[in-house]
Coordinates of C-alpha atoms in Angstrom, one line a residue:
Chain A
M821 CA 0.0 0.0 0.0
S822 CA 1.5 3.3 -1.0
A823 CA 1.9 6.4 1.1
E824 CA -1.0 8.0 -0.7
F825 CA -3.5 5.3 0.1
D826 CA -2.1 5.1 3.6
L827 CA -2.9 8.8 4.1
I828 CA -6.4 8.4 2.6
A829 CA -7.0 5.5 5.0
R830 CA -5.9 7.6 8.0
I831 CA -8.1 10.5 6.8
R832 CA -11.0 8.1 6.3
A833 CA -10.7 6.7 9.8
R834 CA -10.8 10.2 11.3
A835 CA -13.4 11.9 9.1
G836 CA -16.4 11.2 11.4
G837 CA -20.0 10.8 10.1
R838 CA -23.5 12.0 10.3
A839 CA -26.8 10.4 9.3
D840 CA -27.0 12.3 6.0
V841 CA -23.7 10.9 4.8
V842 CA -24.8 7.8 2.8
L843 CA -21.3 7.1 1.6
G844 CA -18.2 9.0 2.8
I845 CA -14.5 8.9 2.0
G846 CA -13.3 5.7 0.2
D847 CA -15.2 5.5 -3.1
D848 CA -15.0 7.5 -6.3
A849 CA -17.3 10.1 -4.7
A850 CA -19.4 10.8 -1.6
V851 CA -23.2 10.2 -1.6
L852 CA -25.1 12.6 0.5
Q853 CA -28.8 13.0 1.5
P854 CA -29.8 16.6 1.1
P855 CA -32.2 17.9 3.8
P856 CA -35.7 18.1 2.2
G857 CA -37.1 21.5 1.5
R858 CA -33.7 23.3 1.7
Q859 CA -31.4 24.9 -0.9
L860 CA -27.8 24.0 -1.1
V861 CA -25.0 26.6 -0.5
V862 CA -21.6 25.7 -2.0
C863 CA -18.2 27.5 -1.9
T864 CA -14.6 26.8 -2.6
D865 CA -11.5 28.5 -1.3
T866 CA -7.8 27.5 -1.5
L867 CA -4.9 28.4 0.8
N868 CA -1.5 28.3 -0.8
A869 CA 1.8 28.3 1.0
G870 CA 3.7 31.6 0.5
V871 CA 0.4 33.5 -0.2
H872 CA -2.3 32.9 2.4
F873 CA -0.4 32.3 5.6
P874 CA 3.0 33.2 7.1
D875 CA 5.5 30.4 6.4
D876 CA 5.9 29.7 10.1
T877 CA 2.3 28.9 10.5
A878 CA 1.7 25.6 12.4
P879 CA 0.2 22.9 10.1
A880 CA -2.8 22.5 12.4
D881 CA -3.5 26.2 12.1
I882 CA -3.3 26.0 8.3
G883 CA -5.8 23.2 8.3
W884 CA -8.1 25.1 10.6
K885 CA -7.9 28.2 8.4
A886 CA -8.5 26.3 5.2
L887 CA -11.9 25.2 6.5
A888 CA -12.6 28.4 8.4
V889 CA -12.4 30.7 5.3
N890 CA -15.0 28.4 3.7
L891 CA -17.3 28.2 6.7
S892 CA -17.1 32.0 6.8
D893 CA -18.4 32.1 3.2
L894 CA -21.3 29.9 4.2
A895 CA -21.9 32.0 7.3
A896 CA -22.1 35.1 5.0
M897 CA -24.9 33.4 3.1
G898 CA -26.8 32.5 6.3
A899 CA -26.3 28.8 5.6
V900 CA -25.9 25.9 8.0
P901 CA -22.8 24.0 7.1
A902 CA -23.0 20.3 6.6
W903 CA -20.2 18.7 4.6
C904 CA -16.8 19.5 3.2
T905 CA -14.1 18.1 0.9
L906 CA -10.4 18.6 1.1
S907 CA -7.9 18.5 -1.7
L908 CA -4.5 18.4 -0.2
S909 CA -1.3 19.0 -2.2
L910 CA 1.8 18.0 -0.2
P911 CA 5.5 18.5 -1.2
D912 CA 6.4 15.2 0.4
A913 CA 4.9 12.2 2.2
D914 CA 5.7 13.4 5.8
P915 CA 2.9 11.8 7.7
A916 CA 3.3 14.1 10.8
R917 CA 2.5 17.2 8.7
A918 CA -0.3 15.6 6.9
D919 CA -1.9 14.5 10.2
A920 CA -1.4 17.9 11.7
L921 CA -3.1 19.6 8.8
L922 CA -5.9 17.2 9.2
D923 CA -6.0 17.9 13.0
G924 CA -6.8 21.5 12.3
V925 CA -9.4 20.8 9.6
L926 CA -11.2 18.2 11.8
E927 CA -11.0 20.3 15.0
L928 CA -13.0 23.1 13.4
A929 CA -15.3 20.7 11.4
T930 CA -16.2 18.9 14.7
L931 CA -17.1 22.3 16.3
H932 CA -19.7 22.8 13.6
G933 CA -20.9 19.3 13.1
V934 CA -19.3 19.3 9.6
V935 CA -18.2 16.0 8.1
L936 CA -15.3 15.6 5.7
V937 CA -16.8 13.5 2.9
G938 CA -14.1 13.4 0.3
G939 CA -11.1 14.9 -1.4
D940 CA -7.8 13.8 -2.8
T941 CA -4.1 14.0 -2.0
T942 CA -1.5 15.0 -4.6
R943 CA 2.1 15.9 -4.8
G944 CA 2.8 19.6 -5.2
P945 CA 3.6 22.8 -3.3
L946 CA 1.6 22.9 0.0
S947 CA -1.9 23.8 -0.9
L948 CA -5.3 23.1 0.7
C949 CA -8.5 23.4 -1.4
V950 CA -11.7 23.1 0.6
T951 CA -15.2 22.9 -0.7
A952 CA -17.9 23.4 1.9
I953 CA -21.5 22.6 1.4
G954 CA -24.4 23.8 3.6
H955 CA -28.1 24.5 3.3
V956 CA -30.5 27.4 3.8
A957 CA -34.3 27.8 3.7
P958 CA -35.4 28.6 0.1
G959 CA -35.1 32.4 -0.5
H960 CA -33.4 33.0 2.8
A961 CA -29.8 33.1 1.6
L962 CA -28.0 36.4 2.5
R963 CA -26.9 37.9 -0.7
R964 CA -24.7 40.9 -1.6
D965 CA -27.4 42.5 -3.7
G966 CA -30.1 43.1 -1.1
A967 CA -28.9 46.2 0.8
G968 CA -31.2 49.2 0.7
A969 CA -30.6 52.9 1.2
G970 CA -31.3 53.8 4.8
D971 CA -30.3 50.3 6.1
D972 CA -27.9 50.2 9.0
L973 CA -24.4 48.9 8.3
W974 CA -23.1 46.3 10.9
V975 CA -20.0 44.3 11.5
S976 CA -19.5 41.3 13.9
G977 CA -16.7 40.9 16.4
T978 CA -13.6 43.1 16.1
L979 CA -11.5 44.2 13.1
G980 CA -7.8 44.6 12.5
D981 CA -6.3 42.0 14.7
A982 CA -5.3 39.6 11.9
A983 CA -3.8 42.5 9.8
A984 CA -1.9 43.7 12.8
A985 CA -0.5 40.3 13.4
L986 CA 0.5 39.9 9.7
R987 CA 2.1 43.3 9.7
G988 CA 4.1 42.6 12.9
W989 CA 5.2 39.2 11.6
S990 CA 6.4 40.6 8.3
Q991 CA 8.4 43.3 10.1
G992 CA 10.0 40.7 12.4
D993 CA 8.3 42.0 15.5
A994 CA 7.1 39.9 18.4
V995 CA 3.4 39.4 17.8
P996 CA 1.1 39.1 20.8
A997 CA -0.5 35.6 20.9
A998 CA -4.0 37.1 21.0
L999 CA -3.4 38.8 17.6
R1000 CA -1.6 35.9 16.0
A1001 CA -4.5 33.6 17.0
R1002 CA -6.8 35.8 15.0
L1003 CA -4.6 35.5 12.0
D1004 CA -4.0 31.7 12.3
R1005 CA -7.4 30.5 13.7
P1006 CA -10.1 32.8 12.5
T1007 CA -13.6 32.2 13.9
P1008 CA -16.2 31.8 11.2
R1009 CA -19.4 33.4 12.3
V1010 CA -21.5 30.4 11.5
A1011 CA -24.2 30.7 14.2
L1012 CA -24.5 34.5 13.6
G1013 CA -24.9 34.1 9.9
A1014 CA -27.7 31.5 10.4
A1015 CA -29.4 33.8 13.0
L1016 CA -29.3 36.7 10.6
S1017 CA -31.0 34.8 7.8
G1018 CA -34.4 36.5 7.5
L1019 CA -33.1 39.7 9.3
A1020 CA -30.2 41.0 7.3
S1021 CA -30.8 42.5 3.9
A1022 CA -27.3 41.8 2.6
A1023 CA -24.1 40.2 4.0
I1024 CA -20.5 39.5 3.1
D1025 CA -17.6 38.1 5.1
V1026 CA -14.6 40.3 5.6
S1027 CA -11.6 38.6 4.0
D1028 CA -9.9 41.2 1.8
G1029 CA -10.6 44.1 4.2
L1030 CA -13.8 45.8 5.4
L1031 CA -13.9 48.5 2.7
A1032 CA -12.9 46.3 -0.1
D1033 CA -15.6 43.7 0.8
L1034 CA -18.2 46.4 1.6
G1035 CA -17.5 47.7 -1.9
H1036 CA -18.8 44.4 -3.4
V1037 CA -22.0 44.9 -1.5
L1038 CA -22.3 48.4 -2.8
E1039 CA -21.7 47.3 -6.3
A1040 CA -24.1 44.4 -6.2
S1041 CA -26.8 46.5 -4.4
G1042 CA -26.3 49.6 -6.6
I1043 CA -26.1 52.0 -3.6
G1044 CA -23.5 53.7 -1.4
A1045 CA -22.5 53.8 2.2
E1046 CA -21.2 56.1 5.0
V1047 CA -18.8 54.4 7.4
D1048 CA -17.7 55.9 10.8
V1049 CA -14.1 54.6 11.0
D1050 CA -13.9 55.4 14.7
A1051 CA -16.9 53.2 15.3
L1052 CA -15.0 50.1 13.9
P1053 CA -14.9 47.6 16.8
A1054 CA -11.4 46.9 18.1
S1055 CA -10.1 44.1 20.4
A1056 CA -8.4 45.1 23.7
A1057 CA -5.1 43.8 22.2
L1058 CA -5.1 46.0 19.2
P1059 CA -4.3 49.5 20.7
D1060 CA -1.4 48.0 22.6
A1061 CA 0.1 46.5 19.5
C1062 CA -0.7 49.5 17.3
P1063 CA -0.7 52.7 19.4
G1064 CA -0.9 55.0 16.3
L1065 CA -4.5 55.9 15.5
E1066 CA -4.0 56.2 11.7
L1067 CA -2.4 52.9 11.4
R1068 CA -5.0 51.3 13.5
R1069 CA -7.8 52.8 11.4
A1070 CA -6.1 51.6 8.3
L1071 CA -5.7 48.0 9.6
Q1072 CA -9.3 47.9 10.7
A1073 CA -10.8 49.4 7.6
S1074 CA -8.6 47.7 5.0
G1075 CA -6.4 45.0 6.7
G1076 CA -8.3 41.9 5.8
D1077 CA -8.3 38.3 7.1
D1078 CA -10.8 39.2 9.8
Y1079 CA -13.5 36.7 8.7
E1080 CA -16.1 38.8 10.5
L1081 CA -19.5 39.4 8.9
C1082 CA -20.4 42.8 7.4
F1083 CA -24.1 43.1 6.9
T1084 CA -27.0 45.4 6.5
A1085 CA -30.5 45.5 8.0
P1086 CA -33.3 48.0 8.1
P1087 CA -33.2 50.3 11.2
A1088 CA -36.6 48.8 12.2
L1089 CA -34.8 45.5 12.9
R1090 CA -32.1 47.1 15.0
E1091 CA -33.3 45.4 18.2
A1092 CA -34.0 42.1 16.5
V1093 CA -30.4 42.1 15.1
Q1094 CA -29.0 42.8 18.5
A1095 CA -31.2 40.1 20.1
A1096 CA -30.2 37.5 17.4
A1097 CA -26.5 38.3 17.9
Q1098 CA -26.8 38.1 21.7
G1099 CA -28.6 34.8 21.2
V1100 CA -25.5 33.3 19.6
G1101 CA -23.0 35.1 21.9
T1102 CA -21.5 37.3 19.1
M1103 CA -21.0 41.0 19.4
V1104 CA -22.2 43.2 16.6
T1105 CA -21.6 46.9 16.1
R1106 CA -23.3 49.5 13.9
I1107 CA -20.6 51.2 11.9
G1108 CA -22.6 53.3 9.4
R1109 CA -25.5 53.3 7.1
M1110 CA -26.4 52.7 3.5
V1111 CA -27.2 55.7 1.2
A1112 CA -28.7 56.1 -2.2
D1113 CA -25.8 57.9 -3.6
R1114 CA -23.2 55.5 -4.9
G1115 CA -19.7 55.6 -3.4
L1116 CA -18.1 54.9 -0.1
Q1117 CA -17.6 57.8 2.4
C1118 CA -15.6 57.3 5.5
R1119 CA -15.7 59.8 8.4
T1120 CA -14.0 60.0 11.7
A1121 CA -15.8 60.6 15.0
G1122 CA -15.0 64.3 14.6
G1123 CA -16.9 64.3 11.3
E1124 CA -13.8 64.6 9.1
Q1125 CA -13.6 62.7 5.8
W1126 CA -11.1 59.8 6.0
E1127 CA -9.3 58.0 3.3
S1128 CA -7.7 54.6 3.8
A1129 CA -4.1 54.4 2.7
R1130 CA -4.7 50.9 1.3
A1131 CA -7.6 49.6 -0.7
G1132 CA -7.5 46.1 0.8
Y1133 CA -5.6 43.1 -0.2
E1134 CA -5.8 42.1 -3.8
H1135 CA -4.3 39.1 -5.5
F1136 CA -2.3 39.9 -8.6
A1137 CA -2.3 43.6 -7.7
G1138 CA 0.6 45.1 -9.4
Chain B
M1011 CA -10.6 46.9 -10.3
S1012 CA -7.8 44.4 -9.8
A1013 CA -6.8 41.6 -12.1
E1014 CA -8.3 39.1 -9.7
F1015 CA -11.8 40.7 -9.8
D1016 CA -11.4 41.2 -13.5
L1017 CA -10.8 37.5 -14.0
I1018 CA -13.7 36.6 -11.8
A1019 CA -16.0 38.9 -13.8
R1020 CA -14.8 37.2 -17.0
I1021 CA -15.4 33.8 -15.5
R1022 CA -18.8 34.8 -14.3
A1023 CA -19.8 36.1 -17.7
R1024 CA -19.0 32.8 -19.3
A1025 CA -20.2 30.4 -16.6
G1026 CA -23.7 29.8 -18.1
G1027 CA -26.7 28.9 -16.1
R1028 CA -29.5 26.4 -15.5
A1029 CA -32.8 26.6 -13.8
D1030 CA -31.6 25.0 -10.6
V1031 CA -28.8 27.5 -10.1
V1032 CA -30.5 30.0 -7.8
L1033 CA -27.4 32.1 -7.4
G1034 CA -24.1 31.5 -9.3
I1035 CA -20.7 33.1 -9.3
G1036 CA -20.4 36.5 -7.7
D1037 CA -21.5 36.1 -4.1
D1038 CA -19.9 34.5 -1.1
A1039 CA -21.2 31.1 -2.2
A1040 CA -23.6 29.6 -4.8
V1041 CA -27.2 28.7 -4.0
L1042 CA -28.5 25.6 -5.7
Q1043 CA -31.8 23.8 -5.8
P1044 CA -31.2 20.1 -5.4
P1045 CA -33.5 17.9 -7.5
P1046 CA -36.2 16.4 -5.2
G1047 CA -36.0 12.8 -4.3
R1048 CA -32.3 12.4 -5.4
Q1049 CA -29.1 11.9 -3.4
L1050 CA -26.1 14.2 -4.0
V1051 CA -22.8 12.8 -5.3
V1052 CA -19.7 14.9 -4.6
C1053 CA -16.1 14.6 -5.6
T1054 CA -12.9 16.7 -5.7
D1055 CA -9.7 16.3 -7.7
T1056 CA -6.8 18.6 -8.3
L1057 CA -4.4 18.8 -11.2
N1058 CA -1.0 20.2 -10.4
A1059 CA 1.6 21.4 -12.9
G1060 CA 4.6 19.1 -12.9
V1061 CA 2.6 16.1 -11.6
H1062 CA -0.6 15.5 -13.5
F1063 CA 0.1 16.6 -17.1
P1064 CA 3.2 17.1 -19.3
D1065 CA 4.5 20.6 -19.1
D1066 CA 3.8 21.2 -22.8
T1067 CA 0.1 20.6 -22.3
A1068 CA -2.1 23.3 -23.8
P1069 CA -3.9 25.3 -21.1
A1070 CA -7.3 24.5 -22.7
D1071 CA -6.5 20.8 -22.4
I1072 CA -5.5 21.2 -18.7
G1073 CA -8.8 22.9 -18.1
W1074 CA -10.7 20.1 -19.9
K1075 CA -8.8 17.4 -18.0
A1076 CA -9.4 19.1 -14.6
L1077 CA -13.1 18.8 -15.0
A1078 CA -12.9 15.4 -16.9
V1079 CA -11.3 13.6 -14.0
N1080 CA -14.1 14.7 -11.7
L1081 CA -16.9 13.9 -14.1
S1082 CA -15.2 10.5 -14.5
D1083 CA -15.6 10.0 -10.7
L1084 CA -19.2 11.0 -10.9
A1085 CA -19.7 8.6 -13.8
A1086 CA -18.1 5.8 -11.8
M1087 CA -20.9 6.4 -9.2
G1088 CA -23.6 6.3 -11.9
A1089 CA -24.4 10.0 -11.1
V1090 CA -25.8 12.7 -13.4
P1091 CA -23.4 15.7 -13.1
A1092 CA -25.0 19.1 -12.5
W1093 CA -22.6 21.7 -11.1
C1094 CA -19.0 22.3 -10.5
T1095 CA -16.6 24.7 -8.8
L1096 CA -13.1 25.7 -9.9
S1097 CA -10.3 26.9 -7.6
L1098 CA -7.6 28.2 -9.9
S1099 CA -4.0 28.9 -8.7
L1100 CA -2.1 30.9 -11.3
P1101 CA 1.6 31.9 -11.2
D1102 CA 0.8 35.3 -12.8
A1103 CA -2.1 37.4 -14.1
D1104 CA -1.7 36.4 -17.8
P1105 CA -5.3 36.7 -19.0
A1106 CA -4.7 34.6 -22.1
R1107 CA -3.7 31.6 -20.1
A1108 CA -6.6 32.1 -17.6
D1109 CA -9.1 32.3 -20.4
A1110 CA -7.7 29.3 -22.2
L1111 CA -7.8 27.2 -19.0
L1112 CA -11.4 28.3 -18.7
D1113 CA -12.1 27.5 -22.3
G1114 CA -11.3 23.9 -21.6
V1115 CA -13.3 23.6 -18.4
L1116 CA -16.4 25.2 -20.0
E1117 CA -16.1 23.3 -23.3
L1118 CA -16.5 20.0 -21.4
A1119 CA -19.0 21.4 -18.9
T1120 CA -21.2 22.5 -21.7
L1121 CA -21.1 19.1 -23.3
H1122 CA -22.6 17.6 -20.1
G1123 CA -24.9 20.5 -19.1
V1124 CA -22.8 21.2 -16.1
V1125 CA -22.7 24.8 -14.8
L1126 CA -19.6 26.4 -13.1
V1127 CA -21.2 27.9 -10.0
G1128 CA -18.2 29.1 -8.0
G1129 CA -14.6 29.0 -7.0
D1130 CA -11.7 31.3 -6.4
T1131 CA -8.5 32.4 -8.0
T1132 CA -5.2 32.6 -6.1
R1133 CA -1.6 33.2 -6.8
G1134 CA 0.5 30.1 -6.7
P1135 CA 2.0 27.4 -8.9
L1136 CA -0.4 26.4 -11.6
S1137 CA -3.1 24.2 -10.1
L1138 CA -6.8 23.5 -10.7
C1139 CA -9.0 22.1 -8.0
V1140 CA -12.4 21.1 -9.3
T1141 CA -15.3 19.9 -7.1
A1142 CA -18.1 18.3 -9.1
I1143 CA -21.6 17.7 -7.8
G1144 CA -24.2 15.4 -9.3
H1145 CA -27.1 13.3 -8.2
V1146 CA -28.4 9.8 -8.3
A1147 CA -31.6 7.9 -7.4
P1148 CA -31.5 6.9 -3.7
G1149 CA -29.7 3.6 -3.3
H1150 CA -28.6 3.5 -7.0
A1151 CA -25.0 4.8 -6.6
L1152 CA -22.4 2.5 -8.1
R1153 CA -20.1 1.6 -5.2
R1154 CA -16.8 -0.2 -5.0
D1155 CA -18.1 -2.7 -2.5
G1156 CA -20.9 -4.4 -4.4
A1157 CA -19.1 -6.8 -6.6
G1158 CA -20.0 -10.5 -6.1
A1159 CA -18.2 -13.7 -6.9
G1160 CA -19.2 -14.9 -10.3
D1161 CA -19.9 -11.4 -11.7
D1162 CA -18.5 -10.5 -15.1
L1163 CA -15.7 -8.0 -15.1
W1164 CA -16.1 -5.2 -17.8
V1165 CA -14.3 -2.2 -19.0
S1166 CA -15.4 0.6 -21.3
G1167 CA -13.6 2.0 -24.3
T1168 CA -10.0 1.1 -24.8
L1169 CA -7.0 1.0 -22.4
G1170 CA -3.4 2.1 -22.7
D1171 CA -3.5 5.0 -25.1
A1172 CA -2.9 7.7 -22.5
A1173 CA -0.1 5.8 -20.9
A1174 CA 1.5 5.2 -24.3
A1175 CA 1.3 8.9 -25.0
L1176 CA 2.9 9.8 -21.6
R1177 CA 5.6 7.2 -22.1
G1178 CA 6.4 8.5 -25.6
W1179 CA 6.4 12.1 -24.5
S1180 CA 8.8 11.4 -21.6
Q1181 CA 11.1 9.6 -23.9
G1182 CA 11.1 12.5 -26.4
D1183 CA 9.4 10.5 -29.1
A1184 CA 6.9 11.9 -31.6
V1185 CA 3.5 10.9 -30.1
P1186 CA 0.6 10.2 -32.5
A1187 CA -2.1 12.8 -32.1
A1188 CA -4.7 10.1 -31.4
L1189 CA -2.8 8.9 -28.4
R1190 CA -1.9 12.4 -27.1
A1191 CA -5.6 13.3 -27.3
R1192 CA -6.4 10.5 -25.0
L1193 CA -3.9 11.8 -22.5
D1194 CA -4.9 15.5 -22.8
R1195 CA -8.6 15.3 -23.3
P1196 CA -10.0 12.1 -21.6
T1197 CA -13.6 11.3 -22.2
P1198 CA -15.5 10.9 -18.9
R1199 CA -18.0 8.0 -19.4
V1200 CA -20.9 10.0 -18.0
A1201 CA -23.7 8.6 -20.0
L1202 CA -22.5 5.1 -19.6
G1203 CA -22.2 5.5 -15.8
A1204 CA -25.8 6.7 -15.5
A1205 CA -27.0 3.9 -17.8
L1206 CA -25.2 1.3 -15.6
S1207 CA -26.9 2.6 -12.5
G1208 CA -29.2 -0.3 -11.5
L1209 CA -27.3 -2.8 -13.6
A1210 CA -23.7 -2.8 -12.4
S1211 CA -22.9 -4.3 -9.0
A1212 CA -19.7 -2.2 -8.6
A1213 CA -17.8 0.4 -10.5
I1214 CA -14.6 2.5 -10.4
D1215 CA -13.0 4.7 -13.0
V1216 CA -9.5 3.8 -14.3
S1217 CA -7.2 6.6 -13.3
D1218 CA -4.2 4.9 -11.7
G1219 CA -4.2 1.9 -14.0
L1220 CA -6.7 -0.9 -14.4
L1221 CA -5.1 -3.4 -12.0
A1222 CA -4.6 -0.8 -9.3
D1223 CA -8.1 0.5 -9.5
L1224 CA -9.6 -3.0 -9.8
G1225 CA -7.7 -3.7 -6.6
H1226 CA -9.8 -1.1 -4.8
V1227 CA -12.9 -2.9 -5.9
L1228 CA -11.6 -6.3 -4.8
E1229 CA -10.6 -4.9 -1.4
A1230 CA -13.9 -3.1 -0.8
S1231 CA -15.9 -6.1 -2.0
G1232 CA -13.8 -8.7 -0.2
I1233 CA -13.3 -10.9 -3.2
G1234 CA -10.8 -11.6 -6.0
A1235 CA -10.7 -11.4 -9.8
E1236 CA -9.3 -13.2 -12.9
V1237 CA -8.3 -10.9 -15.7
D1238 CA -7.6 -12.0 -19.3
V1239 CA -4.9 -9.5 -20.3
D1240 CA -5.2 -10.3 -23.9
A1241 CA -8.9 -9.4 -23.8
L1242 CA -8.1 -5.8 -22.7
P1243 CA -9.5 -3.6 -25.5
A1244 CA -7.0 -1.6 -27.4
S1245 CA -7.4 1.3 -29.9
A1246 CA -6.2 1.0 -33.5
A1247 CA -3.4 3.5 -32.7
L1248 CA -1.9 1.5 -29.8
P1249 CA -0.2 -1.4 -31.7
D1250 CA 1.4 1.0 -34.1
A1251 CA 2.9 3.1 -31.3
C1252 CA 3.8 0.1 -29.2
P1253 CA 4.6 -3.0 -31.4
G1254 CA 5.9 -5.0 -28.4
L1255 CA 3.2 -7.2 -26.9
E1256 CA 4.6 -7.2 -23.3
L1257 CA 4.9 -3.4 -23.2
R1258 CA 1.4 -3.1 -24.6
R1259 CA 0.0 -5.4 -22.0
A1260 CA 1.7 -3.5 -19.3
L1261 CA 0.5 -0.1 -20.5
Q1262 CA -3.1 -1.4 -20.8
A1263 CA -3.1 -3.2 -17.4
S1264 CA -1.2 -0.7 -15.4
G1265 CA -0.7 2.5 -17.3
G1266 CA -3.4 4.8 -16.0
D1267 CA -5.0 8.0 -17.1
D1268 CA -7.6 6.1 -19.2
Y1269 CA -10.7 7.4 -17.4
E1270 CA -12.6 4.4 -18.6
L1271 CA -15.1 2.6 -16.3
C1272 CA -14.2 -0.7 -14.8
F1273 CA -17.4 -2.4 -13.5
T1274 CA -18.9 -5.7 -12.6
A1275 CA -22.3 -7.2 -13.2
P1276 CA -24.0 -10.6 -12.9
P1277 CA -23.7 -12.8 -16.0
A1278 CA -27.6 -12.8 -16.2
L1279 CA -27.4 -9.1 -17.0
R1280 CA -24.8 -9.5 -19.8
E1281 CA -27.2 -8.6 -22.6
A1282 CA -28.7 -5.7 -20.5
V1283 CA -25.2 -4.3 -20.0
Q1284 CA -24.4 -4.6 -23.7
A1285 CA -27.8 -2.9 -24.6
A1286 CA -27.2 -0.1 -22.1
A1287 CA -23.7 0.6 -23.5
Q1288 CA -25.0 0.5 -27.0
G1289 CA -27.8 2.9 -26.1
V1290 CA -25.2 5.5 -25.1
G1291 CA -22.8 4.6 -27.9
T1292 CA -19.9 3.4 -25.8
M1293 CA -18.1 0.1 -26.3
V1294 CA -17.8 -2.2 -23.4
T1295 CA -15.7 -5.4 -23.2
R1296 CA -15.7 -8.4 -20.8
I1297 CA -12.2 -8.8 -19.5
G1298 CA -12.6 -11.4 -16.8
R1299 CA -14.7 -12.4 -13.8
M1300 CA -14.9 -12.0 -10.1
V1301 CA -14.0 -15.0 -7.9
A1302 CA -14.5 -15.8 -4.3
D1303 CA -10.8 -16.3 -3.5
R1304 CA -9.1 -13.0 -2.8
G1305 CA -6.3 -11.8 -5.0
L1306 CA -5.9 -10.8 -8.6
Q1307 CA -4.9 -13.3 -11.2
C1308 CA -3.9 -12.2 -14.7
R1309 CA -3.8 -14.7 -17.6
T1310 CA -2.9 -14.5 -21.2
A1311 CA -5.0 -15.8 -24.0
G1312 CA -2.8 -18.9 -24.0
G1313 CA -3.7 -19.5 -20.3
E1314 CA -0.4 -18.5 -18.9
Q1315 CA -0.1 -16.5 -15.7
W1316 CA 0.9 -12.9 -16.4
E1317 CA 2.4 -10.4 -14.0
S1318 CA 2.4 -6.7 -14.7
A1319 CA 5.8 -5.1 -14.4
R1320 CA 4.3 -2.0 -12.8
A1321 CA 1.6 -1.8 -10.1
G1322 CA 0.0 1.4 -11.4
Y1323 CA 0.9 5.0 -10.8
E1324 CA 1.1 5.9 -7.2
H1325 CA 1.7 9.4 -5.8
F1326 CA 4.4 9.5 -3.2
A1327 CA 5.7 6.2 -4.3
G1328 CA 9.2 6.1 -3.3

């Protein structure tokens, strides 16, 4: 038995199960029983070494993050995650690394009752491609194109920690563990997303930076937004690591890798949104409002116009 | 607008649609309406540059093959393909290559009515990770573990062409176009797989080599097989390119990359299998039978025992 089939056998033994997995890892494909009366929600995201995580990231954290960024996409649709696949490219047959990558994937999967149902392993530079599949009530998916003028603009959790960690790491600074954990093990807002289904008018997850991702909502919805940059929620750890106000604003507005949910809802639902968020134990903060005029205006608490020095992380930017 | 979003916009414009795609490319995830009363069938496979195709392979052929190997997995389950996602890692922002890769994916997708519903683009060594989703009648998926002693052993199409092409290419020989096409643009046996659902007792697609893949069926089904190596179907092009009988046998039995279906069925269904195959215009050949004793015996037409020089392609084989 080759190393590849050995690895697949180990993955299979650890993948877990649930009643709707008719046939999991070990055949040409998985067979799944979709929940009746629900629509499927499907996303795919890849993490590549040298691009998506610092090169000293622990393999278990890489595995966690590869699934987390996908569960975050499902959360941004208001979907309940169910199953995932993992395509794993490995530069060698080191079983310890493969197992550690899998540790991270399965730790997060277990937290959300998600079952790994398939995938493949190939030789190549380290890369993890995850496809996540969930479900949502028909018509209740949170889309980018549903925001209306006058809606409140909200964001979950706190912003800027992951970007601060990445900045510190790339400068060779000592990075506080609390910040580094936000970069390495983002928390997909799965329960919040599901709780917002039926309340939020639009949603997106913050992966490339708040303003860049909000821009996709504006474009899809055909409207504009006003953002109060001093209302952006920050962790307790952020001011210590980044004492400068301007840098902190920039990291929060444009840093990326937060995997928080940015969403809109009518002001009439303000209390319902707060109650839904409280019900799942996730903080949400109002950070602005949607306006009919296209474009994105940022203002400080003092009312001054503010422009981010960076427009968010873009692949291939050059 | 960055090159990445530009590329996504181009992909979105070309992805096509079908009635059950509620929301396609352009949001955090796709929303799909599963067909009522069917089970989902899901698989993922990645093609990496330097591993899964010769480095002179045309981008459109790489795109075709990335989807083909996944549709082949669905075919081996007897599933009807419906949707796919594509995660594309590109070393640079060259739009011509990206478009050509997409040309190949979409050409094959269109042939099978499959819609590209999502994915992502990242920087990295050239790699294509495809997830394909199809559906099957409950309980009718073709599994590896259903083969019974006494069943006929069948294979579709012809074997050995792709391996002969790869061998010729790696030796620097001129490779006949007919063989090279089998390597670059494999034909997933989608219609045959669906037609065999309800007839075949077990199935697998031939990707790593007939004997290696048959071995998975034997292991899952807990039985053995006798294979007549001189019954393995060959294209007209193969003997010309490989005059030596032993080499030809080895390429056919163990070469890999054929993407034919290897399947089993009770002898009582022999005519039904032939009729089903004829109905979809795909040749099928009986190449042996399943036996109660575990193990895999190969014999020549003369009745001699035959051993393959190679055990099939294995990743990480060292």
